[in-house]
Short mmCIF file of C-alpha atoms in Angstrom, two decimals:
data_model
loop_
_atom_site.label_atom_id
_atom_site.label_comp_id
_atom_site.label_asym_id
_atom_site.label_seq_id
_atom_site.Cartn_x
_atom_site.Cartn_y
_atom_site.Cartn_z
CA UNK F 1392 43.84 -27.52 14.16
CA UNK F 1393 41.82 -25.69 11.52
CA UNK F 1394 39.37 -27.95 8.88
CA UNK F 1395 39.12 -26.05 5.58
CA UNK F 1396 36.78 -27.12 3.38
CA UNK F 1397 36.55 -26.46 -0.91
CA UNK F 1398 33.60 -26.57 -2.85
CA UNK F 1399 34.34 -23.68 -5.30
CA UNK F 1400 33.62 -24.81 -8.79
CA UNK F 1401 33.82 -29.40 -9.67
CA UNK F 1402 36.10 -30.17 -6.76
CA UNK F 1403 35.39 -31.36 -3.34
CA UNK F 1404 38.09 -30.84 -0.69
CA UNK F 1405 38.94 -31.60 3.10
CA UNK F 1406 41.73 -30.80 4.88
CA UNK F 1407 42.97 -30.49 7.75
CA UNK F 1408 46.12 -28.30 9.38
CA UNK F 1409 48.06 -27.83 12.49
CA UNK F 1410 48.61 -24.26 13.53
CA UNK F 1411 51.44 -24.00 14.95
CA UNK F 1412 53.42 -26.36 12.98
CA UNK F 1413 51.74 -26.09 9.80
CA UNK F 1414 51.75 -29.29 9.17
CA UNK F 1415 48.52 -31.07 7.14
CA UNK F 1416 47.48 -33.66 9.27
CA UNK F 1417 44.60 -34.82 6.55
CA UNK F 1418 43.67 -34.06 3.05
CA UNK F 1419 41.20 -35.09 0.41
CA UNK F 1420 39.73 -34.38 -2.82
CA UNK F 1421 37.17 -35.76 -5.15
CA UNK F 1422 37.02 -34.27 -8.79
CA UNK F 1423 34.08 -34.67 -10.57
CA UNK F 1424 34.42 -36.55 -13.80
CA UNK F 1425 30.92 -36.48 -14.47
CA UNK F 1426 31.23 -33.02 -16.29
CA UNK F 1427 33.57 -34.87 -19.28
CA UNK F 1428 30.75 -35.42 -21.18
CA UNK F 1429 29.06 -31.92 -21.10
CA UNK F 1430 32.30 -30.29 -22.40
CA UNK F 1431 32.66 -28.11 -19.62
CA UNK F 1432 31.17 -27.75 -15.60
CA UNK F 1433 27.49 -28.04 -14.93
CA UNK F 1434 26.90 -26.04 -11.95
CA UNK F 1435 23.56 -27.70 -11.05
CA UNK F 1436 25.25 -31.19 -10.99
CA UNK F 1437 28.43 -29.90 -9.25
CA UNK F 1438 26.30 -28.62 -6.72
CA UNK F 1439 24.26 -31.98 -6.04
CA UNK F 1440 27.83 -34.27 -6.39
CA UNK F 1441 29.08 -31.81 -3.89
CA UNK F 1442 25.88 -32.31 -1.56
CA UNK F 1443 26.99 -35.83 -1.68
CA UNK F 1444 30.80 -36.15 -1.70
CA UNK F 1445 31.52 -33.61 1.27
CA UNK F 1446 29.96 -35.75 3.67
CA UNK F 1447 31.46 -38.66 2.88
CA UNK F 1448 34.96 -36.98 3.01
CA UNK F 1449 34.00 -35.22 6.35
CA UNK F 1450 33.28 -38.73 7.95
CA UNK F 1451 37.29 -39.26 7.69
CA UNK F 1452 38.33 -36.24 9.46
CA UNK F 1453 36.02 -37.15 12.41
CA UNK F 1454 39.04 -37.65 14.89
CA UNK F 1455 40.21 -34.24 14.15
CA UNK F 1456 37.00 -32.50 16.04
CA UNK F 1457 38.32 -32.23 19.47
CA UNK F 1458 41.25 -30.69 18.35
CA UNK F 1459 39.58 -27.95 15.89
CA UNK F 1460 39.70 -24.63 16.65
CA UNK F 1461 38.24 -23.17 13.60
CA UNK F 1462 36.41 -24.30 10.55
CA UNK F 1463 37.48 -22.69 7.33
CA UNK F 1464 35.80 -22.54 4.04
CA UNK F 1465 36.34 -20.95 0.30
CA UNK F 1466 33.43 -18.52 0.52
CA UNK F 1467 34.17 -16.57 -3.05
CA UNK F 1468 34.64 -16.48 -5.91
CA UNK F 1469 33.26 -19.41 -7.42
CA UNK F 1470 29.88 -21.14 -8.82
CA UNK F 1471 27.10 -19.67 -6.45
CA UNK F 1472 25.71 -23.02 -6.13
CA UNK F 1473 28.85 -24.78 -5.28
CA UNK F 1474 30.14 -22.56 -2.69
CA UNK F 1475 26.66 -22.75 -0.97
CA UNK F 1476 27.05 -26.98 -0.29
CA UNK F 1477 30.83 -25.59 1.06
CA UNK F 1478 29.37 -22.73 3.26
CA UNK F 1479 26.37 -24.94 4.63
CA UNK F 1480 28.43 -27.45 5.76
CA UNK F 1481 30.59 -24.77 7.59
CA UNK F 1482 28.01 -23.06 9.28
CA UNK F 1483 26.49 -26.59 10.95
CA UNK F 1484 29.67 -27.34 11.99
CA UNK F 1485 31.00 -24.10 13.86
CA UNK F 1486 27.61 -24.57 15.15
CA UNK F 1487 27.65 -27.91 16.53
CA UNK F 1488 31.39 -27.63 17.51
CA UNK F 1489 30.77 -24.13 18.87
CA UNK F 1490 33.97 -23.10 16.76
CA UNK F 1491 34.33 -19.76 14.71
CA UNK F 1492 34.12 -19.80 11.42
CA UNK F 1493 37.11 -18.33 8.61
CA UNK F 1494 35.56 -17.41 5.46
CA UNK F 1495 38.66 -17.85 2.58
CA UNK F 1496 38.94 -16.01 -1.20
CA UNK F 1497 39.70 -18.80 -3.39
CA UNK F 1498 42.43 -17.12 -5.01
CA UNK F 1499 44.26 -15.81 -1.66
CA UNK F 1500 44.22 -19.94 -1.26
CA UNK F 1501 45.98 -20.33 -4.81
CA UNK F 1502 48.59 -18.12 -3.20
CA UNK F 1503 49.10 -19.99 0.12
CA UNK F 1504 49.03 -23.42 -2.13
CA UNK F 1505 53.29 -22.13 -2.49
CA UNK F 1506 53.17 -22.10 1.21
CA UNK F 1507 51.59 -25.91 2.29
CA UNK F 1508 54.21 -26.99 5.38
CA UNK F 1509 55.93 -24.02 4.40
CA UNK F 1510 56.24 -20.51 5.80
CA UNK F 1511 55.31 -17.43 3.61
CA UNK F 1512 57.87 -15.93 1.08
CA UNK F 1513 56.73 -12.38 0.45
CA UNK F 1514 57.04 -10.02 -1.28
CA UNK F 1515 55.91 -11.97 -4.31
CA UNK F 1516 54.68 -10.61 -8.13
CA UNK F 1517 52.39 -13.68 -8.57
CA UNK F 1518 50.96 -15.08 -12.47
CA UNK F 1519 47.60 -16.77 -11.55
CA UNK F 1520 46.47 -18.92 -13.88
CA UNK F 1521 43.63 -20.97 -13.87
CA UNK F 1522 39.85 -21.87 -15.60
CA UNK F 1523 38.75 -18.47 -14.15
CA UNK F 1524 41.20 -16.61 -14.02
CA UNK F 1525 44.28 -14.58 -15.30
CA UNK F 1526 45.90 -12.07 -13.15
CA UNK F 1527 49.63 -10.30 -12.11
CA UNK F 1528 49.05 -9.90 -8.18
CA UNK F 1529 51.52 -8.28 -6.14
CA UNK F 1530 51.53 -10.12 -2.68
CA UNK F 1531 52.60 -8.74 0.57
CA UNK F 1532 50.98 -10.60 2.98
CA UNK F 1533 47.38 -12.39 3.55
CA UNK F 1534 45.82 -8.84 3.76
CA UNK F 1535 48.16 -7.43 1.60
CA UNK F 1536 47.13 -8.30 -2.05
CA UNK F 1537 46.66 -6.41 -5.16
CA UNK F 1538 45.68 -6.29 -8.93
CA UNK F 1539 48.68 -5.08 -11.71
CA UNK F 1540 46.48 -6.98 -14.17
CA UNK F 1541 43.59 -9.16 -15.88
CA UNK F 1542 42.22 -10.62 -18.97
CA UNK F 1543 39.60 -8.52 -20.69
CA UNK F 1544 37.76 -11.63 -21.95
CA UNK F 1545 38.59 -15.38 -21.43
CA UNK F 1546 41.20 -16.51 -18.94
CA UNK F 1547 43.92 -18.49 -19.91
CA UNK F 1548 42.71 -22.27 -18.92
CA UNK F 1549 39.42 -21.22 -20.12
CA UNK F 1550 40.73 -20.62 -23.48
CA UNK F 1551 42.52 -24.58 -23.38
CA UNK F 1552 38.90 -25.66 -22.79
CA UNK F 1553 37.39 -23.81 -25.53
CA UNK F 1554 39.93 -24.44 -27.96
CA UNK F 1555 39.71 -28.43 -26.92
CA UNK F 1556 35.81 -27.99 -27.37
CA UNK F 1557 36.12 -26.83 -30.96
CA UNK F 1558 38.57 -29.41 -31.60
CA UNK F 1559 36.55 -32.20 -30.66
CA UNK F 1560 38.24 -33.28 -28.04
CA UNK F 1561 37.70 -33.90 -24.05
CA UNK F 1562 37.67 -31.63 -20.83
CA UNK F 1563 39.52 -30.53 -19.35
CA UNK F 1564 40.76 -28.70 -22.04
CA UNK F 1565 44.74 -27.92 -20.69
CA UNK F 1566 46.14 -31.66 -20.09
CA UNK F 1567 44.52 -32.62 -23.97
CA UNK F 1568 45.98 -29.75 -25.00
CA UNK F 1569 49.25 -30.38 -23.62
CA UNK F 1570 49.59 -33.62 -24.48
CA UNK F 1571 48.18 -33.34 -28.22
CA UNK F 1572 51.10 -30.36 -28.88
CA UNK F 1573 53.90 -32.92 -28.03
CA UNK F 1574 52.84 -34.56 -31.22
CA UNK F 1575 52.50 -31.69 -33.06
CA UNK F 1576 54.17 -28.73 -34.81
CA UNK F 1577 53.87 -24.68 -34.59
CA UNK F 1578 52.75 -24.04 -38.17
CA UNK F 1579 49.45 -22.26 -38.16
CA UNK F 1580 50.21 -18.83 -37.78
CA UNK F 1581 48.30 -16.73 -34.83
CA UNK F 1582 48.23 -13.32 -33.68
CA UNK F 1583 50.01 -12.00 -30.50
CA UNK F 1584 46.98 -10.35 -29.10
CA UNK F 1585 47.15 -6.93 -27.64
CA UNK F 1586 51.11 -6.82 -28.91
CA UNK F 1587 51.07 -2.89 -29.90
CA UNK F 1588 48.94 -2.21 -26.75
CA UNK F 1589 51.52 0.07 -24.12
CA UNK F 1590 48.65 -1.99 -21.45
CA UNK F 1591 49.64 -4.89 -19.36
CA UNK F 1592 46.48 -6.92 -19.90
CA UNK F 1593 45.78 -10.11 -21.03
CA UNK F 1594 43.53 -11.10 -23.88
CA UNK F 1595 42.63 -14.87 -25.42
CA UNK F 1596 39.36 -13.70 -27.24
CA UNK F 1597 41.41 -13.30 -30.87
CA UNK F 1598 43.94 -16.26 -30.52
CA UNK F 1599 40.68 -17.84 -29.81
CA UNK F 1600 38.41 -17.04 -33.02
CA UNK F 1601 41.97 -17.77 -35.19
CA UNK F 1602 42.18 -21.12 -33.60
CA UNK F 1603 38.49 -21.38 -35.05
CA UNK F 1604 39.16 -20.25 -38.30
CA UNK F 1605 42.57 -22.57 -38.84
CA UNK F 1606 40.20 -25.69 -38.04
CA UNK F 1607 37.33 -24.25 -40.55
CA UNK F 1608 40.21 -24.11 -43.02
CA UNK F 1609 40.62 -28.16 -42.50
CA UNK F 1610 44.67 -27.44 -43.47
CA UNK F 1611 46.21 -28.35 -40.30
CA UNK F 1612 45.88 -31.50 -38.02
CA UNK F 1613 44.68 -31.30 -34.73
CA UNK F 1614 47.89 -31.93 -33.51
CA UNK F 1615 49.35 -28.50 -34.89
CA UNK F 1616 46.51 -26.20 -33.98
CA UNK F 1617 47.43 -27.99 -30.73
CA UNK F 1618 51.20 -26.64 -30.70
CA UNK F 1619 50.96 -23.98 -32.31
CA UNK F 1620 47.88 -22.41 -29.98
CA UNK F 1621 49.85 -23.79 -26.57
CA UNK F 1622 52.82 -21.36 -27.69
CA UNK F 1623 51.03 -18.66 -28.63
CA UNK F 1624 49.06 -18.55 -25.44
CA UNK F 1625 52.46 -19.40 -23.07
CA UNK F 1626 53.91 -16.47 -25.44
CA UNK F 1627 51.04 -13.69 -24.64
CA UNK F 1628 51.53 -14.76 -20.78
CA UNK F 1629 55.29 -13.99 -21.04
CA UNK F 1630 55.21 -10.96 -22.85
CA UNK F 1631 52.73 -9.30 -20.83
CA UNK F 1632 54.80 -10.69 -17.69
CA UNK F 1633 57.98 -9.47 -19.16
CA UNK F 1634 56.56 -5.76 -19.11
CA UNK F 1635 55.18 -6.16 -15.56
CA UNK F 1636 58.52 -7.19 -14.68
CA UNK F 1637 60.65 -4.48 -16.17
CA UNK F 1638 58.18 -2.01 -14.40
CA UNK F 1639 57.96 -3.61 -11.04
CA UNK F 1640 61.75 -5.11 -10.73
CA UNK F 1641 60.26 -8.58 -8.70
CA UNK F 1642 63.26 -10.02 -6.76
CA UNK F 1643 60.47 -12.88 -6.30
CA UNK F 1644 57.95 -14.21 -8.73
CA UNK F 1645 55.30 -17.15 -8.50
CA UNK F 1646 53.15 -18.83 -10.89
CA UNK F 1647 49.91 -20.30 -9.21
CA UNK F 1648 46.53 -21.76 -10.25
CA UNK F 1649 45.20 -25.12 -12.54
CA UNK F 1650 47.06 -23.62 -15.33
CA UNK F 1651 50.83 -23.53 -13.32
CA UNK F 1652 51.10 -27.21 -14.33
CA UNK F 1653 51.27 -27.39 -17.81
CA UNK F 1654 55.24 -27.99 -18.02
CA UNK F 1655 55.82 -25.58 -21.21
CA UNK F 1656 54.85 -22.78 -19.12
CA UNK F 1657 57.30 -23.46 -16.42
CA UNK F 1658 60.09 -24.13 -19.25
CA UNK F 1659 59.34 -20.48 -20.36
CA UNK F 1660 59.33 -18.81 -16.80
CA UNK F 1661 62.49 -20.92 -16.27
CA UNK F 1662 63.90 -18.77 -19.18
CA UNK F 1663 62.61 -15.44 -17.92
CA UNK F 1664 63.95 -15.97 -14.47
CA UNK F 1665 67.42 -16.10 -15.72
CA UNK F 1666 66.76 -13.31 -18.26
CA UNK F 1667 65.68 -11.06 -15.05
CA UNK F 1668 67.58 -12.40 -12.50
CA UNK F 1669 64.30 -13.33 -10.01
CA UNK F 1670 63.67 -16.53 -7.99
CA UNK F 1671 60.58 -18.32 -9.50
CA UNK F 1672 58.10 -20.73 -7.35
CA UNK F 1673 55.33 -22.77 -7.62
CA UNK F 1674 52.89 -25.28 -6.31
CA UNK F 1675 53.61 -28.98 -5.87
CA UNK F 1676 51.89 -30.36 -8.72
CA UNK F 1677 49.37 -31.97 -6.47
CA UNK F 1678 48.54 -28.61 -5.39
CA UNK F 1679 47.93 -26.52 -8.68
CA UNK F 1680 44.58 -27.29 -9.20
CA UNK F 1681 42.11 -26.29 -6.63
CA UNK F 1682 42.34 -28.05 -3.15
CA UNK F 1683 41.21 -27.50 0.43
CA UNK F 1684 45.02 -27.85 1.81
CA UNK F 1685 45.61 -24.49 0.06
CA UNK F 1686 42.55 -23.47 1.72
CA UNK F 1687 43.57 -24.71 4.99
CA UNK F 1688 47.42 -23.19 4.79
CA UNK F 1689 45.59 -19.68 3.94
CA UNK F 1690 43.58 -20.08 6.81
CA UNK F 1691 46.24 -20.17 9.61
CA UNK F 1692 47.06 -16.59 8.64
CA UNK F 1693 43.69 -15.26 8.97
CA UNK F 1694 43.25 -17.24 12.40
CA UNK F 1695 46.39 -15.69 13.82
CA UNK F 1696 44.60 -12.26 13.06
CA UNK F 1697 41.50 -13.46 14.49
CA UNK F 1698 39.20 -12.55 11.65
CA UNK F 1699 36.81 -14.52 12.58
CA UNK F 1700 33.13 -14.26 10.99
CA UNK F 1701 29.87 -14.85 12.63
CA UNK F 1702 27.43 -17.16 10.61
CA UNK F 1703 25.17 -15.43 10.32
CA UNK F 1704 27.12 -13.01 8.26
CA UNK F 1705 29.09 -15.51 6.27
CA UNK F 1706 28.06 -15.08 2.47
CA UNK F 1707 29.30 -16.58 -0.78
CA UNK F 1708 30.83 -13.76 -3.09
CA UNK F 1709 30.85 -15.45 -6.48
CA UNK F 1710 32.84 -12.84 -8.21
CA UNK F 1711 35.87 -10.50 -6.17
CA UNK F 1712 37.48 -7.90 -7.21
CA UNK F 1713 40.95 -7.33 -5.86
CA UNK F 1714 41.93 -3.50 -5.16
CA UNK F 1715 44.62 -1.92 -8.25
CA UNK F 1716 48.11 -1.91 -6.77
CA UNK F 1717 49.52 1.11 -6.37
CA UNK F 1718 53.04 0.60 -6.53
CA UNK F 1719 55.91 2.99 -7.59
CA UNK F 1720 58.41 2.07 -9.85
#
């Protein structure tokens, strides 16, 4: 069995996975609710509710020890602070269990979260989504992963939080947001950003500062800023996805990260699979958002290669750059 262990940004996650089978025998996760208040993560108080939660977690997976035969943990990217409660806790217990240790990129484990009990479909053009993060990866395999393309300013759940922020409402930004654009209607006009650009790149800065100035204007409820941004942002993510497509030709395509469960985005991939003819996949909704099982599922790959790392040399890696993918069309 392999213990994985997530501590990347406000949640804390065990798990724990059989090998061979694949099957996760144990799995837990705390999210801290503490940060509702603040608007937004506070990386000194994730890192001290972390210091606290991941023992009492690891108390429950107790029974698994004599069976481990590797501890894995998410060692990048993430909050420096909150990956160093995840990567201490690692290193004491390959130490005291004499077990090596697996060092896991966060967003490899947003992959394998399509994979949990499951066995790899590759190759894959994958959308991540997420507070962080907004990418087109082509994957191939656990080593095999590369960048088509990013956001040149705010990610795409990042942008939910913001716009919820200057809205007055809660955090996390993306369920309020969701849920408030049921209510409301698409009537405040916003720009398609980067819509004469021949780049496949994502950008949320100027949907952003338009969402700003429709509230300023105090025409439209809060309930219509709330539609009408939610489309405009699913809409940016398909046409940008729509040209990666036509280049690339996916047979497979997956949609991964926080972000993959807000249910108007799948409607819209829905539509674009049938347009293109691909198979579409993503997480269980329990699994969207971040978790050690994904963590753990990731992890079995990287054992079966044997990269194993030596404490010592573990280190967090708060930011990662994935290598541009080189593929012909």
């Amino acid at each position: 069995m392999i213990l994985a262990i997530e501590s990347s940004c406000d949640d804390t996650s065990l798990a724990v996975i059989e090998i061979e089978s694949k099957k996760l025998l144990f799995h837990k996760k705390i999210t801290q609710i503490e940060h509702c208040q603040y608007g937004g993560v506070v990386p000194e108080l994730a890192s001290r509710l972390h210091a606290v939660n991941l023992p009492k977690i690891l108390e429950e997976t107790k029974k698994f020890f004599p069976y481990l035969k590797a501890i894995a943990v998410t060692n990048a990217p993430g909050l420096s602070v909150t990956l160093q409660e995840g990567v201490m806790m690692a290193k004491a217990l390959s130490l005291a269990l004499n077990i090596p240790l697996i060092g896991v990129n966060h967003l490899i484990g947003h992959i394998y979260s399509l994979f949990i009990e499951k066995e790899e479909v590759k190759p894959l053009m994958i959308l991540l989504v997420s507070g962080g993060h907004t990418k087109i990866l082509n994957f191939n395999g656990i080593d095999k992963v590369c960048e088509i393309a990013t956001t040149l300013d705010d990610s795409f759940g990042e942008s939910f939080d913001k716009v919820s922020k200057m809205l007055g409402l809660g955090y996390p930004g993306g369920p309020i947001i969701e849920n408030l654009a049921k209510s409301g209607e698409c009537v405040v006009e916003l720009p398609l950003p980067l819509k004469n650009s021949p780049d496949i790149k994502f950008s949320y800065s100027g949907i952003k500062n338009a969402v700003r100035l429709a509230i300023e204007s105090n025409k439209y409820s809060k309930e219509d800023i709330a539609c009408s941004f939610q489309k405009r942002a699913i809409e940016h993510l398909v046409f940008m996805c729509k040209r990666a497509i036509k280049k690339f030709h996916p047979k497979n395509f997956a949609i991964v990260g926080g972000a993959s469960a807000n249910l108007s985005l799948r409607d819209e991939f829905e539509k674009l699979s049938k347009e293109f003819n691909f198979k579409l996949f993503y997480p269980e909704m329990k699994y969207t958002s971040d978790n050690a099982a994904m963590i753990a599922r990731a992890a079995i790959e990287i054992y079966k290669k044997e990269e194993f790392i030596d404490y010592k040399e573990l280190k967090i890696k708060p930011r990662v750059e994935f290598m541009k993918c080189k593929i012909e069309n």
